[in-house]
């Protein structure tokens, strides 16, 4: 199978059932809290969503059309907040699931945002930078009535990056007639981005890994780690694990995985990826499939790629004692049950990868106040928030005899429900 066909097939599989997983997780929290069906329905349905057509005149003069979406799942605790994804099989249900997870993530991290997400069904690897700029600017223009620094704030996700955010900010600012940096986060530093944002999600992943290990009397130093997905989250996480004394023995991307039991040389691996565009073919490691990476005998497994990779089929093969979800929705409810039965502890996505939205919040605060914090201030405040959130979730899990995912869901849903209750129903 060609790399392109492999990419398309993976994306097709992963885009199918995120909403089923998200709905099952919400139902479990509702049941635990004893909330009624009316509130359940209210928390399940997105507040607003927009479907747009995004036309592109390609560099060679052809006209192409892409579907775009923006979903605001909940805005009771503050403006919608969430990334923008460019991937060929993004559909409205996947964006709804991702928006719902953002609501819970912001609530668990206790930051004053609701949840939102956007997507454009495009394979960004097939288009030039100029074409992607035109797609981004047109998408932004189409959804402009819904977004703004006090209504809905975008950030990078799969297939988008800080350059994408700069184009969105410029498009929005040009339409409003003045510069409005707080309309997006994850911007380049030169246009109001925050120090520490690029590595924030990964730094948070490492903080909760440390907390989870300390909870069982262990240390991160010397532990073996496998990371699925060598993208913005996975690559920085791998670097940070190695910098903190762990041994990263395997990483992967959509084209395949590489494995070295002695630990991968992070600097040489990064240079290889910069030169070739993939971890595959790295000469200081053995090739591996993505499924084999999930089954490695490591201490910590970090899925940091996409949804539904730990399933009924792959979960029984997991030998790691600890799974830390860098990605959103990597584990299906069936896989969750299998992992729990097998004694595998899972730090769930809405807690584990909250570092990105926490530093996005810091970036938004800095942009709003036009006053910039030092990297040290950001790092310390991020760690403090991650550890606080972890401890709260772990305490509830212990008290009620539930998993970390169930506990995180219960805390999040309770906080959002409380905001609903206090605000009341209009009219
Ligand atoms: P990215 O596009 O930078 O990287 C994704 C990586 O995963 C790439 O290396 C890609 O090749 C690989 N990949 C995709 N499908 C795969 C598969 N089936 N098997 C193996 N590898 C695969 O995206 P990202 O921003 O790093 O996001 C990764 C995940 O983390 C997503 O679930 C995203 O929603 C989540 N997340 C991202 C952030 C952030 O700050 N970027 C924050 C929170 C959560």
Tab-separated table of C-alpha atoms and ligand atoms in Angstrom:
chain	number	residue	atom	x	y	z
A	1	UNK	CA	0.000	0.000	0.000
A	2	UNK	CA	1.382	3.434	-0.868
A	3	UNK	CA	2.009	5.890	2.001
A	4	UNK	CA	-0.834	8.057	0.668
A	5	UNK	CA	-3.287	5.125	0.610
A	6	UNK	CA	-2.177	4.130	4.124
A	7	UNK	CA	-2.847	7.659	5.309
A	8	UNK	CA	-6.311	7.727	3.748
A	9	UNK	CA	-7.307	4.351	5.194
A	10	UNK	CA	-6.192	5.269	8.716
A	11	UNK	CA	-8.020	8.580	8.571
A	12	UNK	CA	-11.151	6.845	7.329
A	13	UNK	CA	-11.168	4.352	10.171
A	14	UNK	CA	-10.388	6.871	12.909
A	15	UNK	CA	-13.012	9.429	11.888
A	16	UNK	CA	-15.982	7.095	12.324
A	17	UNK	CA	-17.061	6.703	15.919
A	18	UNK	CA	-15.619	9.394	18.182
A	19	UNK	CA	-19.132	10.652	18.899
A	20	UNK	CA	-20.216	7.203	20.135
A	21	UNK	CA	-17.304	7.223	22.581
A	22	UNK	CA	-18.039	10.796	23.716
A	23	UNK	CA	-21.741	10.029	24.254
A	24	UNK	CA	-20.966	6.850	26.229
A	25	UNK	CA	-18.565	8.771	28.489
A	26	UNK	CA	-21.156	11.503	29.121
A	27	UNK	CA	-23.844	8.896	29.896
A	28	UNK	CA	-21.550	7.262	32.482
A	29	UNK	CA	-20.960	10.608	34.241
A	30	UNK	CA	-24.681	11.453	34.191
A	31	UNK	CA	-25.497	8.092	35.746
A	32	UNK	CA	-22.852	8.470	38.454
A	33	UNK	CA	-24.149	11.941	39.318
A	34	UNK	CA	-27.801	10.835	39.202
A	35	UNK	CA	-28.786	13.666	36.823
A	36	UNK	CA	-32.085	13.444	34.945
A	37	UNK	CA	-32.628	12.859	31.231
A	38	UNK	CA	-33.492	16.519	30.579
A	39	UNK	CA	-30.098	17.708	31.816
A	40	UNK	CA	-28.446	14.804	30.014
A	41	UNK	CA	-30.020	15.886	26.711
A	42	UNK	CA	-29.045	19.501	27.388
A	43	UNK	CA	-25.390	18.598	27.998
A	44	UNK	CA	-25.308	16.261	25.009
A	45	UNK	CA	-26.552	18.593	22.294
A	46	UNK	CA	-24.190	21.255	20.879
A	47	UNK	CA	-25.367	24.817	21.503
A	48	UNK	CA	-24.485	25.958	17.991
A	49	UNK	CA	-22.933	24.570	14.852
A	50	UNK	CA	-22.208	25.926	11.422
A	51	UNK	CA	-21.547	24.013	8.200
A	52	UNK	CA	-19.745	25.942	5.487
A	53	UNK	CA	-18.557	25.374	1.943
A	54	UNK	CA	-14.909	26.288	1.460
A	55	UNK	CA	-14.005	26.806	-2.197
A	56	UNK	CA	-10.371	26.871	-3.326
A	57	UNK	CA	-8.849	27.999	-6.622
A	58	UNK	CA	-5.770	25.727	-6.729
A	59	UNK	CA	-2.346	26.913	-7.873
A	60	UNK	CA	-3.007	25.212	-11.210
A	61	UNK	CA	-6.327	27.046	-11.652
A	62	UNK	CA	-8.827	24.277	-10.766
A	63	UNK	CA	-11.810	24.876	-8.489
A	64	UNK	CA	-12.125	22.544	-5.457
A	65	UNK	CA	-14.729	22.553	-2.703
A	66	UNK	CA	-14.276	21.385	0.885
A	67	UNK	CA	-16.725	21.004	3.744
A	68	UNK	CA	-15.973	22.998	6.886
A	69	UNK	CA	-17.529	22.968	10.343
A	70	UNK	CA	-17.424	24.853	13.621
A	71	UNK	CA	-19.261	23.426	16.611
A	72	UNK	CA	-19.754	25.170	19.959
A	73	UNK	CA	-20.722	22.374	22.278
A	74	UNK	CA	-21.180	24.415	25.445
A	75	UNK	CA	-20.561	28.042	26.436
A	76	UNK	CA	-21.982	28.115	29.973
A	77	UNK	CA	-18.611	28.594	31.687
A	78	UNK	CA	-17.159	31.016	29.125
A	79	UNK	CA	-16.436	31.449	25.416
A	80	UNK	CA	-16.097	28.424	23.165
A	81	UNK	CA	-12.512	27.178	22.967
A	82	UNK	CA	-11.020	24.513	20.759
A	83	UNK	CA	-8.783	23.603	17.893
A	84	UNK	CA	-9.169	23.587	14.140
A	85	UNK	CA	-8.465	20.273	12.401
A	86	UNK	CA	-7.525	19.797	8.742
A	87	UNK	CA	-7.939	16.107	7.824
A	88	UNK	CA	-9.588	14.465	4.811
A	89	UNK	CA	-12.260	12.530	6.681
A	90	UNK	CA	-13.289	15.107	9.268
A	91	UNK	CA	-17.068	15.063	9.514
A	92	UNK	CA	-19.649	16.807	11.664
A	93	UNK	CA	-19.901	13.969	14.185
A	94	UNK	CA	-16.156	13.910	14.770
A	95	UNK	CA	-16.146	17.693	15.291
A	96	UNK	CA	-19.127	17.389	17.690
A	97	UNK	CA	-17.217	14.798	19.739
A	98	UNK	CA	-14.059	16.892	19.828
A	99	UNK	CA	-16.073	19.997	20.834
A	100	UNK	CA	-17.735	18.059	23.669
A	101	UNK	CA	-14.348	16.835	24.936
A	102	UNK	CA	-13.158	20.472	24.954
A	103	UNK	CA	-16.073	21.414	27.234
A	104	UNK	CA	-15.081	18.739	29.735
A	105	UNK	CA	-11.355	19.485	29.416
A	106	UNK	CA	-11.778	23.186	30.186
A	107	UNK	CA	-14.018	22.278	33.122
A	108	UNK	CA	-11.571	19.716	34.584
A	109	UNK	CA	-8.720	22.208	34.210
A	110	UNK	CA	-11.026	24.837	35.751
A	111	UNK	CA	-10.438	27.482	33.114
A	112	UNK	CA	-13.257	29.863	32.171
A	113	UNK	CA	-14.104	28.459	28.752
A	114	UNK	CA	-16.720	26.307	27.135
A	115	UNK	CA	-15.908	23.783	24.426
A	116	UNK	CA	-15.749	24.167	20.657
A	117	UNK	CA	-13.989	22.586	17.689
A	118	UNK	CA	-13.614	23.185	13.971
A	119	UNK	CA	-12.680	21.090	11.002
A	120	UNK	CA	-12.132	21.265	7.272
A	121	UNK	CA	-12.294	18.015	5.301
A	122	UNK	CA	-9.019	18.493	3.448
A	123	UNK	CA	-5.776	16.529	3.316
A	124	UNK	CA	-3.294	19.333	4.052
A	125	UNK	CA	-0.364	17.297	2.748
A	126	UNK	CA	-1.753	17.563	-0.804
A	127	UNK	CA	-1.808	21.370	-0.982
A	128	UNK	CA	0.793	24.131	-1.172
A	129	UNK	CA	1.280	26.689	1.593
A	130	UNK	CA	-0.399	29.338	-0.585
A	131	UNK	CA	-3.402	27.048	-1.165
A	132	UNK	CA	-3.706	26.290	2.568
A	133	UNK	CA	-3.583	30.023	3.298
A	134	UNK	CA	-6.502	30.626	0.902
A	135	UNK	CA	-8.492	27.731	2.436
A	136	UNK	CA	-7.837	29.035	5.965
A	137	UNK	CA	-8.804	32.616	5.130
A	138	UNK	CA	-11.989	31.553	3.336
A	139	UNK	CA	-13.006	29.184	6.159
A	140	UNK	CA	-12.386	31.971	8.697
A	141	UNK	CA	-14.507	34.390	6.685
A	142	UNK	CA	-17.345	31.865	6.414
A	143	UNK	CA	-17.467	31.211	10.172
A	144	UNK	CA	-16.715	34.820	11.182
A	145	UNK	CA	-20.177	35.501	12.678
A	146	UNK	CA	-19.498	32.820	15.314
A	147	UNK	CA	-15.900	33.502	16.366
A	148	UNK	CA	-14.230	36.259	18.380
A	149	UNK	CA	-12.056	36.755	21.463
A	150	UNK	CA	-15.115	36.723	23.714
A	151	UNK	CA	-17.216	34.172	21.817
A	152	UNK	CA	-15.109	31.378	20.322
A	153	UNK	CA	-11.323	31.114	20.183
A	154	UNK	CA	-9.530	28.704	17.844
A	155	UNK	CA	-6.154	26.936	18.266
A	156	UNK	CA	-4.084	24.424	16.263
A	157	UNK	CA	-5.028	20.744	16.085
A	158	UNK	CA	-4.161	17.932	13.667
A	159	UNK	CA	-3.089	19.297	10.302
A	160	UNK	CA	-2.928	22.956	11.404
A	161	UNK	CA	-0.194	24.923	13.143
A	162	UNK	CA	0.848	28.358	14.376
A	163	UNK	CA	1.026	29.672	10.811
A	164	UNK	CA	-2.646	28.704	10.351
A	165	UNK	CA	-3.477	30.675	13.515
A	166	UNK	CA	-1.600	33.738	12.214
A	167	UNK	CA	-3.689	33.639	8.999
A	168	UNK	CA	-6.924	33.356	11.010
A	169	UNK	CA	-5.940	36.245	13.258
A	170	UNK	CA	-4.980	38.386	10.263
A	171	UNK	CA	-8.229	37.602	8.408
A	172	UNK	CA	-10.358	38.349	11.468
A	173	UNK	CA	-8.389	41.504	12.343
A	174	UNK	CA	-8.546	42.821	8.770
A	175	UNK	CA	-12.336	42.409	8.738
A	176	UNK	CA	-12.649	44.245	12.073
A	177	UNK	CA	-10.179	46.978	11.093
A	178	UNK	CA	-7.701	46.506	13.924
A	179	UNK	CA	-5.405	43.813	15.323
A	180	UNK	CA	-7.169	41.321	17.615
A	181	UNK	CA	-4.598	38.732	18.778
A	182	UNK	CA	-6.954	37.119	21.352
A	183	UNK	CA	-9.184	35.633	18.612
A	184	UNK	CA	-6.825	32.639	18.372
A	185	UNK	CA	-4.224	30.946	20.551
A	186	UNK	CA	-1.210	28.918	19.508
A	187	UNK	CA	-0.002	31.918	17.443
A	188	UNK	CA	3.636	32.591	16.592
A	189	UNK	CA	5.418	34.620	19.304
A	190	UNK	CA	5.969	37.446	16.784
A	191	UNK	CA	2.225	38.190	16.631
A	192	UNK	CA	1.284	37.737	20.283
A	193	UNK	CA	1.817	34.048	20.918
A	194	UNK	CA	2.816	32.847	24.363
A	195	UNK	CA	6.137	31.474	25.435
A	196	UNK	CA	5.731	27.790	26.228
A	197	UNK	CA	2.558	27.239	24.150
A	198	UNK	CA	4.223	25.051	21.509
A	199	UNK	CA	5.271	22.470	24.107
A	200	UNK	CA	2.436	22.997	26.608
A	201	UNK	CA	0.287	19.967	25.749
A	202	UNK	CA	3.322	17.704	25.887
A	203	UNK	CA	4.630	19.279	29.107
A	204	UNK	CA	1.219	18.642	30.681
A	205	UNK	CA	1.308	15.022	29.505
A	206	UNK	CA	4.661	14.584	31.250
A	207	UNK	CA	3.422	16.317	34.454
A	208	UNK	CA	0.464	13.939	34.812
A	209	UNK	CA	2.666	10.944	33.982
A	210	UNK	CA	4.890	11.936	36.882
A	211	UNK	CA	1.865	12.379	39.174
A	212	UNK	CA	0.421	8.990	38.176
A	213	UNK	CA	3.752	7.246	38.811
A	214	UNK	CA	4.248	9.010	42.151
A	215	UNK	CA	0.759	7.847	43.189
A	216	UNK	CA	2.090	4.273	43.107
A	217	UNK	CA	5.431	5.200	44.669
A	218	UNK	CA	7.407	5.289	41.424
A	219	UNK	CA	9.542	7.799	39.533
A	220	UNK	CA	9.655	8.822	35.866
A	221	UNK	CA	13.453	8.457	35.688
A	222	UNK	CA	14.425	5.125	34.113
A	223	UNK	CA	10.908	4.259	32.916
A	224	UNK	CA	10.426	3.031	29.351
A	225	UNK	CA	7.979	4.930	27.130
A	226	UNK	CA	6.360	4.341	23.721
A	227	UNK	CA	4.709	7.278	21.937
A	228	UNK	CA	2.212	6.798	19.123
A	229	UNK	CA	2.086	9.865	16.837
A	230	UNK	CA	5.224	11.937	16.322
A	231	UNK	CA	3.369	15.216	15.702
A	232	UNK	CA	3.089	18.444	17.671
A	233	UNK	CA	2.062	16.627	20.862
A	234	UNK	CA	3.970	13.344	20.494
A	235	UNK	CA	7.338	14.700	19.334
A	236	UNK	CA	7.633	17.243	22.161
A	237	UNK	CA	6.363	14.663	24.665
A	238	UNK	CA	9.030	12.190	23.537
A	239	UNK	CA	11.714	14.881	23.898
A	240	UNK	CA	10.470	15.869	27.362
A	241	UNK	CA	10.262	12.260	28.585
A	242	UNK	CA	13.863	11.731	27.472
A	243	UNK	CA	14.955	15.036	29.044
A	244	UNK	CA	13.380	13.873	32.335
A	245	UNK	CA	15.351	10.642	32.424
A	246	UNK	CA	12.849	8.237	30.857
A	247	UNK	CA	13.882	5.943	27.998
A	248	UNK	CA	11.752	6.502	24.872
A	249	UNK	CA	12.030	3.162	23.072
A	250	UNK	CA	9.474	3.637	20.267
A	251	UNK	CA	7.655	6.376	18.361
A	252	UNK	CA	5.412	6.279	15.320
A	253	UNK	CA	3.584	8.341	12.759
A	254	UNK	CA	0.926	7.456	10.249
A	255	UNK	CA	3.511	5.712	8.040
A	256	UNK	CA	4.804	3.328	10.733
A	257	UNK	CA	6.836	3.008	13.928
A	258	UNK	CA	10.487	2.690	14.931
A	259	UNK	CA	11.883	0.861	17.964
A	260	UNK	CA	15.194	0.799	19.831
A	261	UNK	CA	15.243	-0.990	23.187
A	262	UNK	CA	18.242	1.104	24.332
A	263	UNK	CA	16.284	4.310	23.808
A	264	UNK	CA	15.939	6.444	20.674
A	265	UNK	CA	18.392	9.295	20.136
A	266	UNK	CA	15.930	12.213	20.121
A	267	UNK	CA	18.206	14.704	18.381
A	268	UNK	CA	19.078	12.329	15.540
A	269	UNK	CA	15.447	11.241	15.214
A	270	UNK	CA	14.261	14.869	14.937
A	271	UNK	CA	16.873	15.523	12.246
A	272	UNK	CA	15.716	12.410	10.347
A	273	UNK	CA	12.064	13.531	10.490
A	274	UNK	CA	13.000	17.063	9.406
A	275	UNK	CA	14.849	15.611	6.410
A	276	UNK	CA	12.385	12.884	5.353
A	277	UNK	CA	8.979	13.850	6.789
A	278	UNK	CA	8.563	10.583	8.714
A	279	UNK	CA	10.035	8.567	11.574
A	280	UNK	CA	10.153	5.511	9.299
A	281	UNK	CA	13.539	4.692	7.834
A	282	UNK	CA	15.393	5.986	10.924
A	283	UNK	CA	18.627	4.002	10.761
A	284	UNK	CA	19.268	3.776	14.509
A	285	UNK	CA	16.103	1.718	15.160
A	286	UNK	CA	14.106	-1.264	13.929
A	287	UNK	CA	10.865	-0.840	11.996
A	288	UNK	CA	7.601	-1.723	13.736
A	289	UNK	CA	3.904	-1.458	12.957
A	290	UNK	CA	1.671	0.965	14.860
A	291	UNK	CA	-0.240	-1.946	16.388
A	292	UNK	CA	3.005	-3.578	17.545
A	293	UNK	CA	3.998	-0.293	19.214
A	294	UNK	CA	0.779	-0.399	21.264
A	295	UNK	CA	1.703	-3.895	22.463
A	296	UNK	CA	5.294	-3.154	23.512
A	297	UNK	CA	6.414	-4.189	26.985
A	298	UNK	CA	6.966	-0.629	28.255
A	299	UNK	CA	6.087	1.173	31.487
A	300	UNK	CA	4.183	4.041	29.840
A	301	UNK	CA	2.209	4.069	26.590
A	302	UNK	CA	1.291	7.469	25.156
A	303	UNK	CA	-1.241	7.462	22.322
A	304	UNK	CA	-0.701	10.953	20.837
A	305	UNK	CA	-2.061	10.537	17.318
A	306	UNK	CA	-5.793	10.251	16.846
A	307	UNK	CA	-9.100	8.703	17.956
A	308	UNK	CA	-10.011	5.045	18.471
A	309	UNK	CA	-6.574	3.419	18.415
A	310	UNK	CA	-7.118	1.453	21.625
A	311	UNK	CA	-10.069	-0.737	20.716
A	312	UNK	CA	-11.540	-4.126	21.542
A	313	UNK	CA	-8.871	-5.593	19.234
A	314	UNK	CA	-5.778	-3.686	20.409
A	315	UNK	CA	-6.517	-3.109	24.140
A	316	UNK	CA	-5.956	-6.771	25.142
A	317	UNK	CA	-2.428	-6.547	23.696
A	318	UNK	CA	-1.369	-3.559	25.841
A	319	UNK	CA	1.388	-4.508	28.271
A	320	UNK	CA	2.137	-1.029	29.657
A	321	UNK	CA	0.863	-0.466	33.231
A	322	UNK	CA	0.106	3.189	32.506
A	323	UNK	CA	-1.536	4.787	29.460
A	324	UNK	CA	-1.403	8.594	29.210
A	325	UNK	CA	-3.688	9.984	26.508
A	326	UNK	CA	-1.917	12.739	24.576
A	327	UNK	CA	-4.526	12.404	21.811
A	328	UNK	CA	-8.228	13.130	22.137
A	329	UNK	CA	-10.420	10.039	22.237
A	330	UNK	CA	-7.766	7.364	21.590
A	331	UNK	CA	-9.605	4.741	23.696
A	332	UNK	CA	-13.056	3.320	22.980
A	333	UNK	CA	-15.383	2.488	25.905
A	334	UNK	CA	-14.923	-1.253	25.172
A	335	UNK	CA	-11.147	-0.835	25.325
A	336	UNK	CA	-11.479	1.143	28.567
A	337	UNK	CA	-13.262	-1.799	30.197
A	338	UNK	CA	-10.577	-4.223	28.984
A	339	UNK	CA	-7.732	-2.005	30.229
A	340	UNK	CA	-9.409	-1.561	33.631
A	341	UNK	CA	-9.913	-5.330	33.903
A	342	UNK	CA	-6.240	-5.889	33.084
A	343	UNK	CA	-5.094	-3.427	35.747
A	344	UNK	CA	-3.902	-0.772	33.287
A	345	UNK	CA	-4.297	2.747	34.634
A	346	UNK	CA	-5.414	5.306	32.016
A	347	UNK	CA	-4.917	9.049	32.493
A	348	UNK	CA	-7.757	10.298	30.275
A	349	UNK	CA	-7.447	12.815	27.462
A	350	UNK	CA	-9.534	15.554	29.079
A	351	UNK	CA	-7.001	15.608	31.930
A	352	UNK	CA	-3.767	14.385	30.316
A	353	UNK	CA	-3.676	16.737	27.326
A	354	UNK	CA	-5.204	19.789	29.032
A	355	UNK	CA	-1.804	21.538	29.103
A	356	UNK	CA	-2.417	22.940	25.622
A	357	UNK	CA	-5.665	24.652	26.489
A	358	UNK	CA	-4.295	25.821	29.847
A	359	UNK	CA	-1.429	27.691	28.171
A	360	UNK	CA	-3.877	28.822	25.460
A	361	UNK	CA	-5.814	30.399	28.297
A	362	UNK	CA	-2.583	32.034	29.528
A	363	UNK	CA	-1.946	33.291	25.971
A	364	UNK	CA	-5.472	34.742	25.767
A	365	UNK	CA	-5.075	36.443	29.157
A	366	UNK	CA	-1.728	37.930	28.070
A	367	UNK	CA	-3.146	39.096	24.719
A	368	UNK	CA	-6.164	40.652	26.449
A	369	UNK	CA	-3.980	42.460	28.993
A	370	UNK	CA	-1.202	43.205	26.460
A	371	UNK	CA	1.277	42.101	29.118
A	372	UNK	CA	3.592	39.153	28.647
A	373	UNK	CA	4.697	36.611	31.197
A	374	UNK	CA	8.087	34.935	31.431
A	375	UNK	CA	8.580	31.320	30.388
A	376	UNK	CA	9.268	30.445	34.030
A	377	UNK	CA	5.905	31.924	35.113
A	378	UNK	CA	4.119	29.961	32.404
A	379	UNK	CA	5.878	26.668	33.186
A	380	UNK	CA	5.205	26.968	36.918
A	381	UNK	CA	1.541	27.954	36.506
A	382	UNK	CA	0.998	25.133	34.003
A	383	UNK	CA	2.525	22.536	36.308
A	384	UNK	CA	0.536	23.804	39.286
A	385	UNK	CA	-2.765	23.582	37.341
A	386	UNK	CA	-2.003	20.129	35.911
A	387	UNK	CA	-1.017	18.697	39.290
A	388	UNK	CA	-4.063	20.273	40.995
A	389	UNK	CA	-6.399	18.810	38.358
A	390	UNK	CA	-4.715	15.389	38.558
A	391	UNK	CA	-4.945	15.293	42.374
A	392	UNK	CA	-8.623	16.253	42.333
A	393	UNK	CA	-9.441	13.548	39.771
A	394	UNK	CA	-7.307	10.898	41.501
A	395	UNK	CA	-8.889	11.674	44.910
A	396	UNK	CA	-12.406	11.237	43.528
A	397	UNK	CA	-11.402	8.042	41.710
A	398	UNK	CA	-10.056	6.600	44.952
A	399	UNK	CA	-13.026	7.779	47.034
A	400	UNK	CA	-15.698	6.396	44.693
A	401	UNK	CA	-13.782	3.372	43.391
A	402	UNK	CA	-13.997	4.538	39.766
A	403	UNK	CA	-11.448	4.976	36.973
A	404	UNK	CA	-9.565	8.227	36.388
A	405	UNK	CA	-11.626	8.721	33.210
A	406	UNK	CA	-14.905	8.323	35.067
A	407	UNK	CA	-13.716	10.665	37.817
A	408	UNK	CA	-12.550	13.327	35.345
A	409	UNK	CA	-15.899	13.077	33.530
A	410	UNK	CA	-17.855	13.390	36.775
A	411	UNK	CA	-15.935	16.507	37.886
A	412	UNK	CA	-16.275	18.125	34.447
A	413	UNK	CA	-19.963	17.387	33.987
A	414	UNK	CA	-20.734	18.520	37.526
A	415	UNK	CA	-18.965	21.859	36.986
A	416	UNK	CA	-20.763	22.516	33.709
A	417	UNK	CA	-24.116	21.447	35.176
A	418	UNK	CA	-23.555	23.788	38.113
A	419	UNK	CA	-22.980	26.700	35.716
A	420	UNK	CA	-26.215	25.775	33.896
A	421	UNK	CA	-28.109	25.595	37.149
A	422	UNK	CA	-26.871	28.931	38.485
A	423	UNK	CA	-27.437	30.770	35.196
A	424	UNK	CA	-30.953	29.337	34.834
A	425	UNK	CA	-32.894	28.777	31.656
A	426	UNK	CA	-33.736	31.686	29.358
A	427	UNK	CA	-36.547	32.621	28.954
B	1	LIG	P1	-0.285	16.580	14.413
B	1	LIG	O1	-0.999	16.621	13.121
B	1	LIG	O2	0.794	17.555	14.701
B	1	LIG	O3	0.358	15.117	14.660
B	1	LIG	C1	-0.363	13.930	14.540
B	1	LIG	C2	0.643	12.802	14.415
B	1	LIG	O4	-0.030	11.548	14.489
B	1	LIG	C3	1.396	12.789	13.095
B	1	LIG	O5	2.720	12.362	13.337
B	1	LIG	C4	0.649	11.727	12.265
B	1	LIG	O6	1.450	11.142	11.264
B	1	LIG	C5	0.303	10.746	13.352
B	1	LIG	N1	-0.827	9.881	13.102
B	1	LIG	C6	-2.052	10.173	12.627
B	1	LIG	N2	-2.815	9.073	12.592
B	1	LIG	C7	-2.050	8.052	13.065
B	1	LIG	C8	-2.245	6.677	13.302
B	1	LIG	N3	-3.409	6.114	13.055
B	1	LIG	N4	-1.237	5.959	13.800
B	1	LIG	C9	-0.050	6.514	14.093
B	1	LIG	N5	0.202	7.810	13.909
B	1	LIG	C10	-0.784	8.565	13.394
B	1	LIG	O7	-1.430	16.656	15.536
B	1	LIG	P2	-1.275	17.048	17.067
B	1	LIG	O8	-1.631	18.483	17.233
B	1	LIG	O9	0.004	16.514	17.617
B	1	LIG	O10	-2.511	16.231	17.670
B	1	LIG	C11	-2.410	14.851	17.997
B	1	LIG	C12	-3.549	14.513	18.930
B	1	LIG	O11	-3.465	15.310	20.124
B	1	LIG	C13	-4.954	14.771	18.373
B	1	LIG	O12	-5.837	13.831	18.922
B	1	LIG	C14	-5.285	16.160	18.924
B	1	LIG	O13	-6.688	16.406	18.960
B	1	LIG	C15	-4.683	16.032	20.305
B	1	LIG	N6	-4.381	17.292	20.982
B	1	LIG	C16	-3.573	18.219	20.400
B	1	LIG	C17	-3.268	19.391	21.106
B	1	LIG	C18	-2.315	20.422	20.563
B	1	LIG	O14	-1.964	21.335	21.313
B	1	LIG	N7	-1.838	20.304	19.324
B	1	LIG	C19	-3.829	19.610	22.371
B	1	LIG	C20	-4.639	18.628	22.932
B	1	LIG	C21	-4.894	17.471	22.233
